[in-house]
Coordinates of C-alpha atoms in Angstrom, one line a residue:
M1131 CA -14.7 -19.6 -15.3
D1132 CA -14.2 -18.6 -19.0
A1133 CA -12.2 -15.4 -19.8
A1134 CA -14.2 -12.7 -18.0
W1135 CA -13.0 -9.5 -20.2
I1136 CA -10.2 -8.1 -21.9
A1137 CA -7.9 -5.4 -20.4
T1138 CA -5.5 -3.3 -22.2
S1139 CA -2.4 -3.2 -20.1
S1140 CA 0.8 -4.1 -22.1
M1141 CA 1.8 -7.3 -20.7
K1142 CA 3.4 -10.6 -22.0
A1143 CA 1.4 -13.8 -21.6
V1144 CA 1.7 -15.5 -18.4
N1145 CA -0.1 -18.6 -16.8
F1146 CA -1.0 -18.6 -13.2
L1147 CA -0.5 -22.0 -11.5
P1148 CA -2.1 -22.9 -8.1
S1149 CA 1.0 -21.6 -6.1
S1150 CA 1.8 -18.5 -4.3
T1151 CA 4.8 -18.1 -6.4
T1152 CA 4.8 -14.8 -8.3
Q1153 CA 5.8 -14.5 -12.0
R1154 CA 7.2 -11.6 -13.8
T1155 CA 5.8 -10.1 -17.0
A1156 CA 7.7 -7.7 -19.3
N1157 CA 6.8 -4.8 -21.4
P1158 CA 2.9 -4.3 -19.9
T1159 CA 0.4 -5.4 -22.9
T1160 CA -3.9 -6.8 -23.6
L1161 CA -4.7 -8.8 -20.8
I1162 CA -7.5 -11.6 -21.0
L1163 CA -8.2 -12.7 -17.5
S1164 CA -9.3 -16.4 -16.8
R1165 CA -9.3 -18.3 -13.6
H1166 CA -5.5 -18.6 -13.4
S1167 CA -4.3 -17.4 -16.8
Y1168 CA -3.3 -14.1 -18.7
E1169 CA -3.1 -13.8 -22.4
V1170 CA -1.6 -10.5 -23.7
T1171 CA -1.4 -8.2 -26.7
K1172 CA 0.1 -5.0 -26.9
S1173 CA -1.6 -1.7 -26.0
K1174 CA -0.5 1.9 -25.3
N1175 CA -2.5 2.8 -22.3
A1176 CA -2.6 0.2 -19.5
L1177 CA -5.8 1.7 -18.0
S1178 CA -7.9 2.1 -21.1
F1179 CA -9.6 -0.9 -19.9
F1180 CA -11.7 1.0 -17.6
S1181 CA -11.7 4.4 -19.2
N1182 CA -12.1 4.0 -22.9
S1183 CA -13.7 0.6 -23.6
R1184 CA -17.4 0.6 -24.5
N1185 CA -17.8 -3.1 -24.6
N1186 CA -15.8 -4.0 -21.7
S1187 CA -16.6 -1.0 -19.4
L1188 CA -14.0 -1.3 -16.5
S1189 CA -13.8 1.2 -13.4
L1190 CA -12.4 1.3 -9.8
T1191 CA -14.4 -1.1 -7.4
R1192 CA -14.7 1.0 -4.7
C1193 CA -14.6 -0.5 -1.1
S1194 CA -17.2 0.2 1.5
T1195 CA -20.0 0.1 -1.0
K1196 CA -22.2 -2.6 -2.7
S1197 CA -19.9 -4.5 -4.4
N1198 CA -21.7 -4.3 -7.9
I1199 CA -21.4 -0.7 -7.9
N1200 CA -18.6 0.8 -10.2
T1201 CA -17.6 4.3 -10.1
E1202 CA -15.8 6.6 -12.5
D1203 CA -14.8 10.4 -11.8
Q1204 CA -15.0 12.2 -15.1
N1205 CA -12.7 15.1 -14.0
S1206 CA -10.6 16.5 -16.8
T1207 CA -7.1 15.2 -17.5
S1208 CA -5.9 17.4 -20.0
E1209 CA -3.2 18.9 -17.6
L1210 CA -2.0 15.4 -16.8
D1211 CA -2.0 14.6 -20.6
T1212 CA 0.0 17.5 -21.5
K1213 CA 2.7 16.8 -18.9
L1214 CA 2.9 13.0 -19.6
E1215 CA 3.0 13.7 -23.5
S1216 CA 6.1 15.9 -22.8
H1217 CA 7.6 12.9 -21.1
E1218 CA 6.7 10.4 -23.7
D1219 CA 10.3 9.7 -24.7
T1220 CA 11.9 10.2 -21.2
K1221 CA 12.5 6.8 -19.1
L1222 CA 11.2 7.3 -16.0
N1223 CA 13.8 7.0 -13.6
S1224 CA 2.5 -26.1 2.5
S1225 CA -0.4 -24.2 4.3
D1226 CA -2.0 -25.3 7.6
E1227 CA -5.6 -24.7 8.4
P1228 CA -6.4 -21.1 9.0
C1229 CA -6.7 -19.8 12.6
L1230 CA -8.9 -17.1 13.8
I1231 CA -7.5 -14.4 15.9
S1232 CA -9.3 -13.1 18.7
P1233 CA -8.0 -9.5 19.8
S1234 CA -7.3 -9.0 23.6
S1235 CA -9.5 -6.3 25.4
S1236 CA -7.0 -6.0 28.4
S1237 CA -5.6 -2.4 29.2
S1238 CA -2.0 -3.4 28.1
S1239 CA -3.5 -4.9 24.7
G1240 CA -5.9 -2.2 24.0
G1241 CA -6.1 -1.7 20.1
L1242 CA -4.3 -5.0 19.2
V1243 CA -6.2 -6.8 16.7
F1244 CA -3.6 -8.8 14.9
D1245 CA -0.6 -10.3 16.8
L1246 CA 2.6 -12.3 15.6
G1247 CA 1.9 -15.6 14.2
A1248 CA 2.5 -19.0 15.9
G1249 CA 6.1 -20.1 16.3
N1250 CA 5.9 -22.4 13.1
S1251 CA 4.3 -19.7 11.1
W1252 CA 5.5 -17.7 8.1
D1253 CA 4.8 -14.3 10.2
S1254 CA 6.1 -15.3 13.5
E1255 CA 8.9 -12.8 13.8
D1256 CA 7.5 -9.7 12.5
V1257 CA 4.4 -8.1 10.9
G1258 CA 3.6 -4.7 9.5
S1259 CA 2.3 -2.7 6.6
P1260 CA -1.3 -3.5 6.7
V1261 CA -3.4 -2.8 3.6
V1262 CA -7.0 -3.3 4.6
K1263 CA -10.1 -3.2 2.4
R1264 CA -13.8 -3.6 3.3
F1265 CA -16.4 -5.0 0.8
L1266 CA -20.1 -4.9 1.2
S1267 CA -22.7 -7.1 -0.9
D1268 CA -26.2 -7.9 -0.3
E1269 CA -25.1 -11.2 1.5
E1270 CA -22.3 -10.4 3.7
E1271 CA -19.4 -8.0 4.8
R1272 CA -15.9 -9.1 4.1
W1273 CA -12.5 -7.8 4.9
Y1274 CA -9.0 -8.5 3.4
M1275 CA -5.7 -7.4 4.8
W1276 CA -2.5 -7.7 3.2
Y1277 CA 0.6 -7.3 5.2
Y1278 CA 4.2 -8.2 5.4
G1279 CA 5.6 -10.8 7.7
R1280 CA 8.7 -12.6 8.3
S1281 CA 9.7 -15.8 10.4
N1282 CA 12.1 -17.1 12.9
S1283 CA 13.3 -19.9 10.4
N1284 CA 13.6 -17.5 7.5
P1285 CA 14.8 -14.3 8.9
G1286 CA 16.5 -12.7 5.9
F1287 CA 13.5 -12.5 3.7
D1288 CA 10.0 -11.0 4.2
S1289 CA 6.7 -12.1 2.4
I1290 CA 3.6 -10.6 1.8
G1291 CA 0.5 -12.4 3.2
L1292 CA -3.4 -12.3 3.3
A1293 CA -5.8 -12.4 6.1
T1294 CA -9.6 -12.1 6.2
S1295 CA -12.2 -11.2 8.4
S1296 CA -16.3 -10.8 8.7
N1297 CA -15.8 -7.6 10.8
G1298 CA -12.3 -6.1 10.6
V1299 CA -11.6 -7.2 14.4
H1300 CA -11.1 -10.9 14.2
W1301 CA -9.0 -12.2 11.6
E1302 CA -8.3 -15.6 9.9
R1303 CA -4.6 -16.2 9.0
G1304 CA -2.7 -18.8 7.5
V1305 CA 0.6 -20.8 8.9
G1306 CA 2.1 -21.1 5.2
S1307 CA 1.5 -20.4 1.6
V1308 CA -2.0 -20.1 0.3
Q1309 CA -3.1 -23.4 -1.7
T1310 CA -6.6 -22.4 -2.9
S1311 CA -8.4 -19.2 -4.1
V1312 CA -10.2 -18.8 -0.8
D1313 CA -7.2 -19.5 1.4
V1314 CA -5.2 -17.4 3.7
G1315 CA -1.5 -17.0 4.0
T1316 CA 1.5 -16.0 2.1
V1317 CA 0.7 -14.8 -1.2
M1318 CA 3.9 -13.3 -2.5
S1319 CA 7.7 -13.8 -1.8
C1320 CA 10.9 -11.9 -2.8
S1321 CA 12.0 -12.2 -6.2
K1322 CA 14.6 -15.0 -7.2
D1323 CA 15.7 -13.1 -10.4
W1324 CA 19.3 -11.7 -9.3
W1325 CA 18.8 -8.4 -11.2
A1326 CA 15.5 -7.5 -9.6
F1327 CA 14.8 -4.7 -7.3
D1328 CA 12.9 -6.9 -4.7
T1329 CA 15.3 -9.8 -3.9
S1330 CA 15.7 -8.7 -0.2
S1331 CA 12.5 -7.7 1.0
I1332 CA 8.7 -6.7 -0.1
R1333 CA 6.3 -4.6 1.6
P1334 CA 2.5 -3.8 0.6
S1335 CA 1.6 -0.4 0.1
E1336 CA -1.7 -0.3 -1.5
V1337 CA -4.1 -2.7 -3.6
V1338 CA -6.3 -0.9 -6.0
I1339 CA -9.1 -3.1 -7.2
M1340 CA -10.6 -2.9 -10.7
S1341 CA -13.9 -4.6 -11.7
S1342 CA -15.9 -4.9 -14.9
T1343 CA -19.4 -3.9 -15.0
K1344 CA -20.1 -7.3 -17.4
V1345 CA -19.1 -9.6 -14.9
R1346 CA -19.5 -10.4 -11.1
A1347 CA -17.7 -8.2 -8.9
S1348 CA -15.6 -11.3 -7.6
S1349 CA -14.1 -11.3 -10.8
A1350 CA -12.1 -8.0 -10.0
V1351 CA -8.6 -7.5 -10.6
Y1352 CA -6.2 -6.4 -7.9
W1353 CA -3.1 -4.1 -8.4
L1354 CA -0.8 -4.5 -5.6
Y1355 CA 1.7 -1.6 -5.6
Y1356 CA 4.5 -2.4 -3.0
T1357 CA 8.1 -1.6 -1.9
G1358 CA 10.9 -3.9 -3.0
L1359 CA 14.3 -4.0 -1.5
S1360 CA 17.6 -5.3 -3.3
S1361 CA 21.2 -5.8 -2.2
E1362 CA 22.2 -2.5 -3.9
E1363 CA 23.4 -0.3 -0.9
V1364 CA 22.9 3.4 -0.3
D1365 CA 25.0 5.6 1.9
I1366 CA 23.1 7.5 4.7
S1367 CA 26.0 8.3 7.1
G1368 CA 25.9 11.4 8.8
N1369 CA 22.2 12.1 8.5
S1370 CA 19.4 12.5 10.9
F1371 CA 18.2 9.2 9.2
D1372 CA 20.3 7.5 12.0
L1373 CA 17.8 8.5 14.5
I1374 CA 15.3 5.9 13.4
I1375 CA 17.8 3.3 11.8
E1376 CA 17.0 0.9 14.7
N1377 CA 13.1 1.0 13.6
P1378 CA 12.3 -2.9 13.6
E1379 CA 10.2 -2.4 10.5
K1380 CA 12.8 -1.1 8.1
V1381 CA 10.9 -0.1 4.9
F1382 CA 14.7 0.9 4.6
K1383 CA 16.9 -2.0 5.7
E1384 CA 20.5 -2.0 7.1
S1385 CA 23.1 -4.0 4.8
G1386 CA 25.3 -5.0 7.7
R1387 CA 27.8 -2.2 7.2
S1388 CA 27.8 1.1 9.0
G1389 CA 26.1 3.9 7.6
K1390 CA 24.4 1.7 4.6
I1391 CA 21.0 0.5 3.8
Y1392 CA 19.4 -1.3 1.1
K1393 CA 17.9 0.5 -1.7
S1394 CA 14.1 0.4 -2.2
L1395 CA 12.1 1.1 -5.4
P1396 CA 8.4 0.8 -6.1
G1397 CA 6.9 -2.2 -7.8
L1398 CA 3.4 -3.5 -9.2
A1399 CA 1.9 -7.0 -9.4
I1400 CA -1.8 -8.0 -10.4
S1401 CA -4.1 -10.6 -9.4
Q1402 CA -7.5 -11.9 -10.1
D1403 CA -8.3 -13.1 -6.7
G1404 CA -5.8 -11.1 -4.3
R1405 CA -3.8 -14.3 -3.8
Y1406 CA -2.0 -15.1 -6.8
W1407 CA 0.1 -12.5 -8.2
A1408 CA 2.1 -11.7 -11.5
R1409 CA 4.7 -9.0 -11.3
I1410 CA 4.6 -6.3 -14.0
E1411 CA 8.0 -5.0 -15.0
G1412 CA 8.3 -1.4 -15.1
E1413 CA 10.7 0.7 -17.5
H1414 CA 13.7 0.6 -15.0
H1415 CA 16.1 -2.2 -15.7
S1416 CA 15.4 -3.9 -12.5
G1417 CA 11.7 -4.3 -13.3
A1418 CA 10.8 -1.4 -10.6
L1419 CA 8.2 1.3 -11.8
F1420 CA 10.7 4.0 -11.8
D1421 CA 14.1 5.0 -10.3
V1422 CA 15.4 7.5 -7.6
G1423 CA 16.0 10.9 -8.5
S1424 CA 19.3 12.3 -9.6
E1425 CA 22.0 13.2 -7.0
N1426 CA 20.7 16.6 -6.1
E1427 CA 17.0 15.6 -6.3
W1428 CA 15.0 15.2 -2.9
D1429 CA 14.5 11.5 -3.6
S1430 CA 17.8 10.6 -4.6
L1431 CA 18.4 7.7 -2.0
F1432 CA 15.3 5.6 -2.2
I1433 CA 11.7 5.3 -3.2
A1434 CA 9.3 3.7 -0.4
S1435 CA 5.7 3.0 0.2
P1436 CA 4.1 3.9 -3.1
Q1437 CA 0.5 4.3 -2.1
V1438 CA -1.8 4.8 -5.2
V1439 CA -5.0 6.4 -5.3
F1440 CA -7.7 6.4 -8.3
H1441 CA -8.8 10.0 -8.8
G1442 CA -10.6 9.5 -12.2
S1443 CA -10.3 7.9 -15.5
G1444 CA -6.7 8.1 -16.7
D1445 CA -5.6 9.7 -13.7
L1446 CA -3.9 7.9 -10.7
R1447 CA -1.9 9.5 -7.9
M1448 CA 1.0 7.7 -6.2
Y1449 CA 2.3 8.9 -2.8
Y1450 CA 5.7 7.7 -1.8
H1451 CA 8.4 8.7 0.6
S1452 CA 12.1 9.2 0.7
F1453 CA 14.9 11.0 2.6
D1454 CA 16.1 14.5 1.5
V1455 CA 19.7 14.7 2.3
R1456 CA 20.1 18.5 2.0
R1457 CA 17.3 19.1 4.3
G1458 CA 18.0 16.1 6.5
K1459 CA 14.3 15.3 6.6
F1460 CA 11.9 12.4 5.6
C1461 CA 9.6 13.9 2.8
I1462 CA 6.3 12.7 1.1
G1463 CA 6.2 13.3 -2.8
I1464 CA 3.6 12.7 -5.3
A1465 CA 3.8 11.2 -8.9
R1466 CA 0.9 10.9 -11.4
S1467 CA 0.1 8.3 -14.2
R1468 CA -2.5 7.7 -16.8
D1469 CA -1.9 3.8 -16.8
G1470 CA -0.8 3.0 -13.4
I1471 CA 2.6 1.7 -14.8
R1472 CA 4.2 4.8 -16.2
W1473 CA 4.8 7.7 -13.8
V1474 CA 5.7 11.3 -13.8
K1475 CA 7.0 12.9 -10.7
L1476 CA 5.6 16.1 -9.4
G1477 CA 7.7 16.9 -6.3
K1478 CA 7.3 17.1 -2.5
I1479 CA 4.0 17.8 -0.9
I1480 CA 4.7 17.2 2.7
E1481 CA 8.1 18.0 4.5
G1482 CA 9.2 18.3 8.2
G1483 CA 6.8 19.9 10.5
K1484 CA 7.8 23.1 12.7
S1485 CA 10.1 23.0 15.6
G1486 CA 8.4 20.6 18.3
A1487 CA 5.8 19.1 16.0
F1488 CA 5.4 15.4 15.9
D1489 CA 6.7 15.3 12.5
E1490 CA 9.8 17.9 12.7
L1491 CA 11.9 15.4 11.1
G1492 CA 9.4 14.7 8.4
G1493 CA 6.9 12.3 7.3
L1494 CA 6.9 8.7 5.7
N1495 CA 4.4 5.8 5.1
A1496 CA 1.5 7.9 3.9
C1497 CA -1.9 6.6 3.3
V1498 CA -4.3 8.8 1.2
V1499 CA -8.1 8.4 0.9
R1500 CA -10.7 10.3 -0.8
N1501 CA -13.5 11.3 1.6
K1502 CA -16.6 9.9 0.1
K1503 CA -18.7 12.8 2.0
D1504 CA -16.9 15.7 0.8
G1505 CA -14.4 14.7 -2.0
D1506 CA -11.6 16.1 0.1
Y1507 CA -8.5 14.0 0.3
L1508 CA -7.3 12.7 3.9
M1509 CA -3.6 11.7 4.4
A1510 CA -2.6 9.7 7.4
Y1511 CA 1.1 9.2 7.9
E1512 CA 4.0 8.5 10.2
G1513 CA 5.7 11.5 11.6
V1514 CA 9.1 11.4 13.0
S1515 CA 9.9 14.0 15.9
D1516 CA 13.1 15.7 16.7
N1517 CA 14.2 12.5 19.0
G1518 CA 13.3 10.2 16.5
G1519 CA 10.0 9.3 18.2
K1520 CA 7.1 8.0 15.6
S1521 CA 3.3 8.7 15.8
I1522 CA 0.6 9.3 13.3
G1523 CA -0.8 12.3 12.2
L1524 CA -3.4 13.8 9.6
A1525 CA -3.2 16.5 6.6
V1526 CA -6.1 17.3 4.1
S1527 CA -6.2 18.5 0.7
K1528 CA -8.9 19.6 -1.7
D1529 CA -7.4 18.2 -4.8
G1530 CA -5.0 15.5 -3.4
L1531 CA -2.2 17.3 -5.4
K1532 CA -0.9 20.3 -3.5
D1533 CA -1.8 22.7 -0.4
W1534 CA -1.7 19.9 2.0
T1535 CA -2.6 21.3 5.4
R1536 CA -1.8 19.3 8.6
L1537 CA -4.9 19.2 10.9
Q1538 CA -2.9 19.7 14.1
D1539 CA 0.9 19.9 15.4
D1540 CA 0.2 16.8 17.5
G1541 CA -0.1 13.3 16.2
V1542 CA -3.7 11.9 16.4
L1543 CA -2.4 8.5 17.5
E1544 CA 0.7 8.4 19.5
A1545 CA 2.5 5.5 21.3
S1546 CA 0.8 4.2 24.4
G1547 CA 1.7 4.2 28.1
A1548 CA 4.5 2.2 29.5
N1549 CA 2.3 -1.0 29.8
G1550 CA 0.9 -0.8 26.4
W1551 CA 1.6 -3.3 23.7
D1552 CA 2.5 -0.3 21.4
S1553 CA 4.4 1.6 24.0
K1554 CA 7.4 2.5 21.9
E1555 CA 6.1 3.7 18.5
V1556 CA 3.0 3.5 16.0
G1557 CA 3.1 4.1 12.3
S1558 CA 2.1 2.6 9.0
P1559 CA -1.3 3.7 9.2
C1560 CA -4.2 2.5 6.8
L1561 CA -7.4 4.4 6.7
V1562 CA -11.0 2.8 6.2
Q1563 CA -14.0 5.1 5.9
M1564 CA -17.2 3.2 7.3
D1565 CA -20.6 3.7 6.1
G1566 CA -23.2 5.8 8.2
E1567 CA -24.6 9.3 8.7
E1568 CA -21.5 10.1 10.8
D1569 CA -18.1 10.4 9.2
E1570 CA -16.5 7.4 10.9
W1571 CA -13.0 6.0 10.3
R1572 CA -10.9 3.1 11.4
M1573 CA -7.2 3.4 11.4
Y1574 CA -5.0 0.3 11.3
Y1575 CA -1.4 0.6 12.2
R1576 CA 1.7 -1.1 13.1
G1577 CA 2.9 -0.7 16.7
V1578 CA 6.1 -1.7 18.6
G1579 CA 6.3 -2.1 22.3
N1580 CA 9.1 -2.4 25.0
G1581 CA 10.8 -5.7 24.7
G1582 CA 10.3 -5.8 21.1
R1583 CA 6.7 -6.8 21.1
I1584 CA 5.0 -6.1 17.5
G1585 CA 1.5 -6.2 16.1
I1586 CA -1.1 -4.5 14.2
G1587 CA -3.7 -2.4 15.9
M1588 CA -6.9 -0.6 15.3
A1589 CA -8.1 2.9 16.3
V1590 CA -11.6 4.4 15.7
S1591 CA -12.3 8.2 15.1
Q1592 CA -14.6 9.9 17.8
G1593 CA -17.8 10.2 15.7
S1594 CA -17.1 12.7 13.0
D1595 CA -14.0 13.9 14.6
I1596 CA -11.2 12.8 12.4
R1597 CA -8.6 14.6 14.8
R1598 CA -9.4 12.4 17.6
F1599 CA -8.8 8.5 17.6
R1600 CA -8.9 5.9 20.5
R1601 CA -7.7 2.4 20.3
W1602 CA -10.5 -0.1 19.9
T1603 CA -11.3 -1.8 23.1
G1604 CA -14.2 -3.7 22.0
G1605 CA -16.6 -0.8 23.0
F1606 CA -18.9 -0.7 19.9
H1607 CA -21.2 -2.9 18.3
M1608 CA -19.6 -4.8 15.3

């Protein structure tokens, strides 16, 4: 394929090789995309390629719609521009054949659609943080799921992998690294740069998909926002944080010393096919997009799960969580950006719920989706109860910025009964809005059961009642 289009994003030239090894680019600059290469010249606004270009008009590719439809929200961003301009000079702190996974419909496996990999695979010990996207074209329906995994043979390091499906239930996965642009398996590993923020662990948080009106939808560009952890330690001793430090999926990760975890920060990588990735260096010295807050700020310990939503031209919102030491609770905050690379923090939007609520000790791992029916913002997030239990709840907002309202004091999806595969906890939700007259949703999530069983499950809303989800058991036509 010839160079498809020019995207202004401030990156150095980098050549993609047919390997899942990711490369890092500095000083984000113009991006000419070809099959496996990027050439770059400098530009101020990394998203001007879909907001300001007449000849190469790019926009967000909205999933669950026809793949050749591009959408742009023309809402005014003057308020954001003013706030960002006031911060202009401030530095923000060898694969085998893929196998098909057939979910079990037994009562003990209700909802389970993605189990641990085979004993020799890269995801044989742990899976989680599902990021699921659905694409429709005139010819087919296609589902992509990016997720993290860890193997028994390499327990100290995580990878990000890709699985694909034709219906979102039966998934094809790979045993090792991807080898071609249609392969499945691992697509991104921890950084080998000693100074980087993501040398210990990486977890996908969101994939924002951009496409051009001038080329086929298959020439989209994928922006992967992810959590990276390094060997830098953070002291969390003496906090209610200790209640869930035993969580097998550590978006925070114990360093091996009592009361210490590894620090996490948000990162960005880009790809033309969702398989071969180039890291984009942020303004932080470690390559992260931004740093934790100062000592007295609510996000002074770590930044995790940077989930990004495209609101309109030059207006992206990032939802992330941290642990507020002074309040002793997990909180979800928001940052805003014009280019997807430089961010301005706007503060907390979700704190702990009232006494006895499913999220009394706070919320984390938010997934925010803009409802295609009414334009409201829907957030699914992982709530922590007063005893450290974890379930999934929902909140809504008109503008996605403030005034978030919990739909109820109980979670919409809780751990299953004693015999269920996810009997211990559920979390890391990912929402997918389906097409149709009724406002139907799917929720993918990570579950943990007794005995350490781990997998990725799926629940479906009860028609248009978003407050009621049931685990999938094969009870609807695919």
